[in-house]
Coordinates of C-alpha atoms in Angstrom, one line a residue:
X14 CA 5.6 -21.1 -15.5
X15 CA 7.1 -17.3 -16.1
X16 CA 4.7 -16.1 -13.3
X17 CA 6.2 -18.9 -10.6
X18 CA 9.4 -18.3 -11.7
X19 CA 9.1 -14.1 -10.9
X20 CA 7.3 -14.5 -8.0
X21 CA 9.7 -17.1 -6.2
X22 CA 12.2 -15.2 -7.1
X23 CA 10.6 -11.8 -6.4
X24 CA 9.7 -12.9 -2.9
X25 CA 13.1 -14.1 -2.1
X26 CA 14.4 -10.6 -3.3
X27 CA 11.6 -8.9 -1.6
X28 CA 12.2 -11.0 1.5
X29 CA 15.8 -10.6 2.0
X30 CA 15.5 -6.4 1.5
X31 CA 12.8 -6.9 4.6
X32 CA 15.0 -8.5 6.6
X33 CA 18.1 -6.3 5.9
X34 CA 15.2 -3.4 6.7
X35 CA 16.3 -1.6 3.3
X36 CA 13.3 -2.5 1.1
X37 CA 13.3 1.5 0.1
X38 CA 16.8 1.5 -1.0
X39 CA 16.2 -1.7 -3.3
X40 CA 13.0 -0.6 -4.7
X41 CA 15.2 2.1 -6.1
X42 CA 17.8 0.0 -7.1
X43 CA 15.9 -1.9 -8.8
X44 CA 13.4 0.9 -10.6
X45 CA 17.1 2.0 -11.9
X46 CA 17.6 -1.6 -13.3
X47 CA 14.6 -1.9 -15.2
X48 CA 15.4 1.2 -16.9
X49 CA 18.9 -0.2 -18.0
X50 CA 17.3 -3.1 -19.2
X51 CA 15.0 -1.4 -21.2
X52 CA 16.9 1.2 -22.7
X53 CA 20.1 -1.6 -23.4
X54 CA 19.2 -4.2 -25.9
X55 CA 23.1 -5.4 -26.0
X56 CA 22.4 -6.1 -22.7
X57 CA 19.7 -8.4 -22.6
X58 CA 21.0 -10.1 -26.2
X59 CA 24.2 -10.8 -23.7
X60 CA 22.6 -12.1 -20.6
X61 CA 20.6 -14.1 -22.8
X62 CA 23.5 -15.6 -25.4
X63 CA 23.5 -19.0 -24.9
X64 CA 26.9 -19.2 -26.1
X65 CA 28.3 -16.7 -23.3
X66 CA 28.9 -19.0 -20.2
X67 CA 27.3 -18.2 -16.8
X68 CA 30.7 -17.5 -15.2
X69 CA 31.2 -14.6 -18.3
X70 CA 27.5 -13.4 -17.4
X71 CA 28.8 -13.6 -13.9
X72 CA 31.5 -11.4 -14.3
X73 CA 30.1 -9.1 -16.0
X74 CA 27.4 -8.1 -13.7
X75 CA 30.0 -7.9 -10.9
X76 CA 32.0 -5.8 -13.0
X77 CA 28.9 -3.5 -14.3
X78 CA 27.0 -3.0 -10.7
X79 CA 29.8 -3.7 -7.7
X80 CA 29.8 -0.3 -5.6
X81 CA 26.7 1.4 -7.2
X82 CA 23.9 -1.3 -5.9
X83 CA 24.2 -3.3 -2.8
X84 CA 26.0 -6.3 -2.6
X85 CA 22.3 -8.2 -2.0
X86 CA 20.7 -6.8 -5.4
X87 CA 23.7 -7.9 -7.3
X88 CA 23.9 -11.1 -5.3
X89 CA 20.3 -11.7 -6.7
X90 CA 21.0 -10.3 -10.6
X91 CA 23.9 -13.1 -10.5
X92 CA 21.9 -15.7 -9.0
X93 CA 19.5 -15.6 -11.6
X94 CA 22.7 -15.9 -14.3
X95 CA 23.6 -19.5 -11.9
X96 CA 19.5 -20.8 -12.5
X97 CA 19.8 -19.5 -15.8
X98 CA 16.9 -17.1 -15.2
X99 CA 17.9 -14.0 -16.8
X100 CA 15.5 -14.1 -19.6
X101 CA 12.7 -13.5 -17.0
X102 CA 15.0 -10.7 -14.9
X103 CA 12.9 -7.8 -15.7
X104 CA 9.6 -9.7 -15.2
X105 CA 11.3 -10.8 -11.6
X106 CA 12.0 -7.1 -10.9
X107 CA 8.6 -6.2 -12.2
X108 CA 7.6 -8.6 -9.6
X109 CA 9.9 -7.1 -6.7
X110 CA 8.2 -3.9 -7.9
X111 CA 4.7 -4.4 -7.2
X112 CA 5.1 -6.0 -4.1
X113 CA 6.8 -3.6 -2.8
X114 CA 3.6 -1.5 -3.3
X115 CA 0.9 -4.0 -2.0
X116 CA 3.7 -3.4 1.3
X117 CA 3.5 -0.1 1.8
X118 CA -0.4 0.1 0.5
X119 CA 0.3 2.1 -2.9
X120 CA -2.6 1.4 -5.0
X121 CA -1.7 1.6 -9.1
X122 CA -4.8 2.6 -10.7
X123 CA -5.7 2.8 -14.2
X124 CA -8.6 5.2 -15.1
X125 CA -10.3 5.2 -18.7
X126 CA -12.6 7.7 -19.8
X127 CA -15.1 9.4 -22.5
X128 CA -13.4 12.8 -21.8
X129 CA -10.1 14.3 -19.9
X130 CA -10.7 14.7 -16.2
X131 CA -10.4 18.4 -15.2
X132 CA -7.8 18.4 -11.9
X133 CA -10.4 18.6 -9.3
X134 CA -12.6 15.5 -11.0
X135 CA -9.0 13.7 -10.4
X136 CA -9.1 14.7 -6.6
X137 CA -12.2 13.7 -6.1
X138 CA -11.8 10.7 -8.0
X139 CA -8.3 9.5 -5.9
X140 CA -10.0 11.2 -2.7
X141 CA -13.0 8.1 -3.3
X142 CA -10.6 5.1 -4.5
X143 CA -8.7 6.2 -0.6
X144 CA -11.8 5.8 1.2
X145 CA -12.8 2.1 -0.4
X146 CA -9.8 1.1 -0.5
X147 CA -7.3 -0.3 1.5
X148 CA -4.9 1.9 -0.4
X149 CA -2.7 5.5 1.5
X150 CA -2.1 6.2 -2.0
X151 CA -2.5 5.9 -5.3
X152 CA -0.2 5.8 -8.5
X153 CA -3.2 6.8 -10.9
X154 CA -2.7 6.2 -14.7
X155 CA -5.3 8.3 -17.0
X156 CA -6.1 7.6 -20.5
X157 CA -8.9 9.0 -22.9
X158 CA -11.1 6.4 -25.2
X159 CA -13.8 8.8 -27.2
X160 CA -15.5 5.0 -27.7
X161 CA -16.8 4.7 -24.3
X162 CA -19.9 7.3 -24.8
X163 CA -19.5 8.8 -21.2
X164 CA -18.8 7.1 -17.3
X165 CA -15.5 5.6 -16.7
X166 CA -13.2 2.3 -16.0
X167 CA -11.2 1.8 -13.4
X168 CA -9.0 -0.9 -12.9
X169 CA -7.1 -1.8 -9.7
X170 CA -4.9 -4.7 -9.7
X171 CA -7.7 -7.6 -11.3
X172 CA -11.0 -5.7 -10.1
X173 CA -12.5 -4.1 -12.9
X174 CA -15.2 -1.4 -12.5
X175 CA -16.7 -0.6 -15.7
X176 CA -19.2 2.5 -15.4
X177 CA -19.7 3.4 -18.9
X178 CA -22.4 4.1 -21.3
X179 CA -20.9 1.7 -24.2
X180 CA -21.0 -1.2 -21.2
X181 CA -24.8 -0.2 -20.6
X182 CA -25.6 -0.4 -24.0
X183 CA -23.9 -3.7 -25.3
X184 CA -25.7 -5.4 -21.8
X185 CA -29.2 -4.0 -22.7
X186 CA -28.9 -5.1 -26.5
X187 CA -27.5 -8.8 -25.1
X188 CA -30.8 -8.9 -22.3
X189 CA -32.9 -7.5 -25.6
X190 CA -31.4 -10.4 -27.3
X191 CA -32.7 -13.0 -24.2
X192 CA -36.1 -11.7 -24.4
X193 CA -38.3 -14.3 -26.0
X194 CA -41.7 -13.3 -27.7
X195 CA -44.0 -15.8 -28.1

């Protein structure tokens, strides 16, 4: 139910910023909210009392964000207050987020490997993801796992490639396993 509920309401957001032509300036806004939200845990225990009416959480907002975000992002942060969705407002601008990148073809990639990539390995690395992808760029996300033996995972939205020496080894001892002797 949570991922309906940030995608209808993403889309509307993301929708509504295409037709006002100012998806850059929103994608902004909104990176800026998600940071607020995170970093403000009064905040969320607020929008989330459920003794604080809607009209309170209402005012508040427009009191907080009038003048310094658009009158559409705040119309959208108060809307979810009305439906009583603001327990899943960060997961809707989460949402807004990555669609936003799937639009203008930024690829987030997350790399795992043996060892650190040296800088030109990472070149070569995003230079290959550009060419089989449909991606223009990539935000790429590197992490180290001494557990993996050697190769590399990358991940790309829900595609999974999974190069690595551990993965070769646990599928040759499961085919080992499936050999029958007689």
């Amino acid at each position: 139910m949570a991922k309906l509920i940030e995608k209808i309401y993403g889309d509307a957001l993301f929708d509504l910023s295409l037709e006002r032509n100012n998806v850059d300036e929103v994608y902004e806004e909104v990176k800026a909210l998600i940071v607020v939200l995170d970093e403000n845990e009064d905040l969320k225990k607020f929008l989330n009392h459920p003794k604080i009416s809607r009209e309170e959480k209402e005012a508040f907002l427009e009191k907080t964000f009038k003048g310094r975000i658009l009158d559409d992002t705040l119309g959208f942060l108060k809307q979810l207050v009305v439906k009583d969705r603001q327990g899943a407002m960060k997961a809707c601008l989460e949402y807004y987020i990555a669609r936003v990148k799937e639009y203008k073809k930024i690829g987030v990639c997350y790399v795992t490997t043996a060892v650190e990539l040296n800088e030109d390995q990472k070149k070569k690395l995003v230079d290959k993801l550009l060419e089989t992808s449909k991606y223009t760029s990539f935000e790429m996300n590197y992490a180290v796992d001494n557990s993996l033996i050697g190769g590399m995972v990358i991940r790309i939205n829900d595609r999974v490639v999974d190069s690595t020496v551990k993965s070769k080894i646990n599928n040759l001892t499961r085919e080992l396993y499936d050999i029958q002797l007689a």
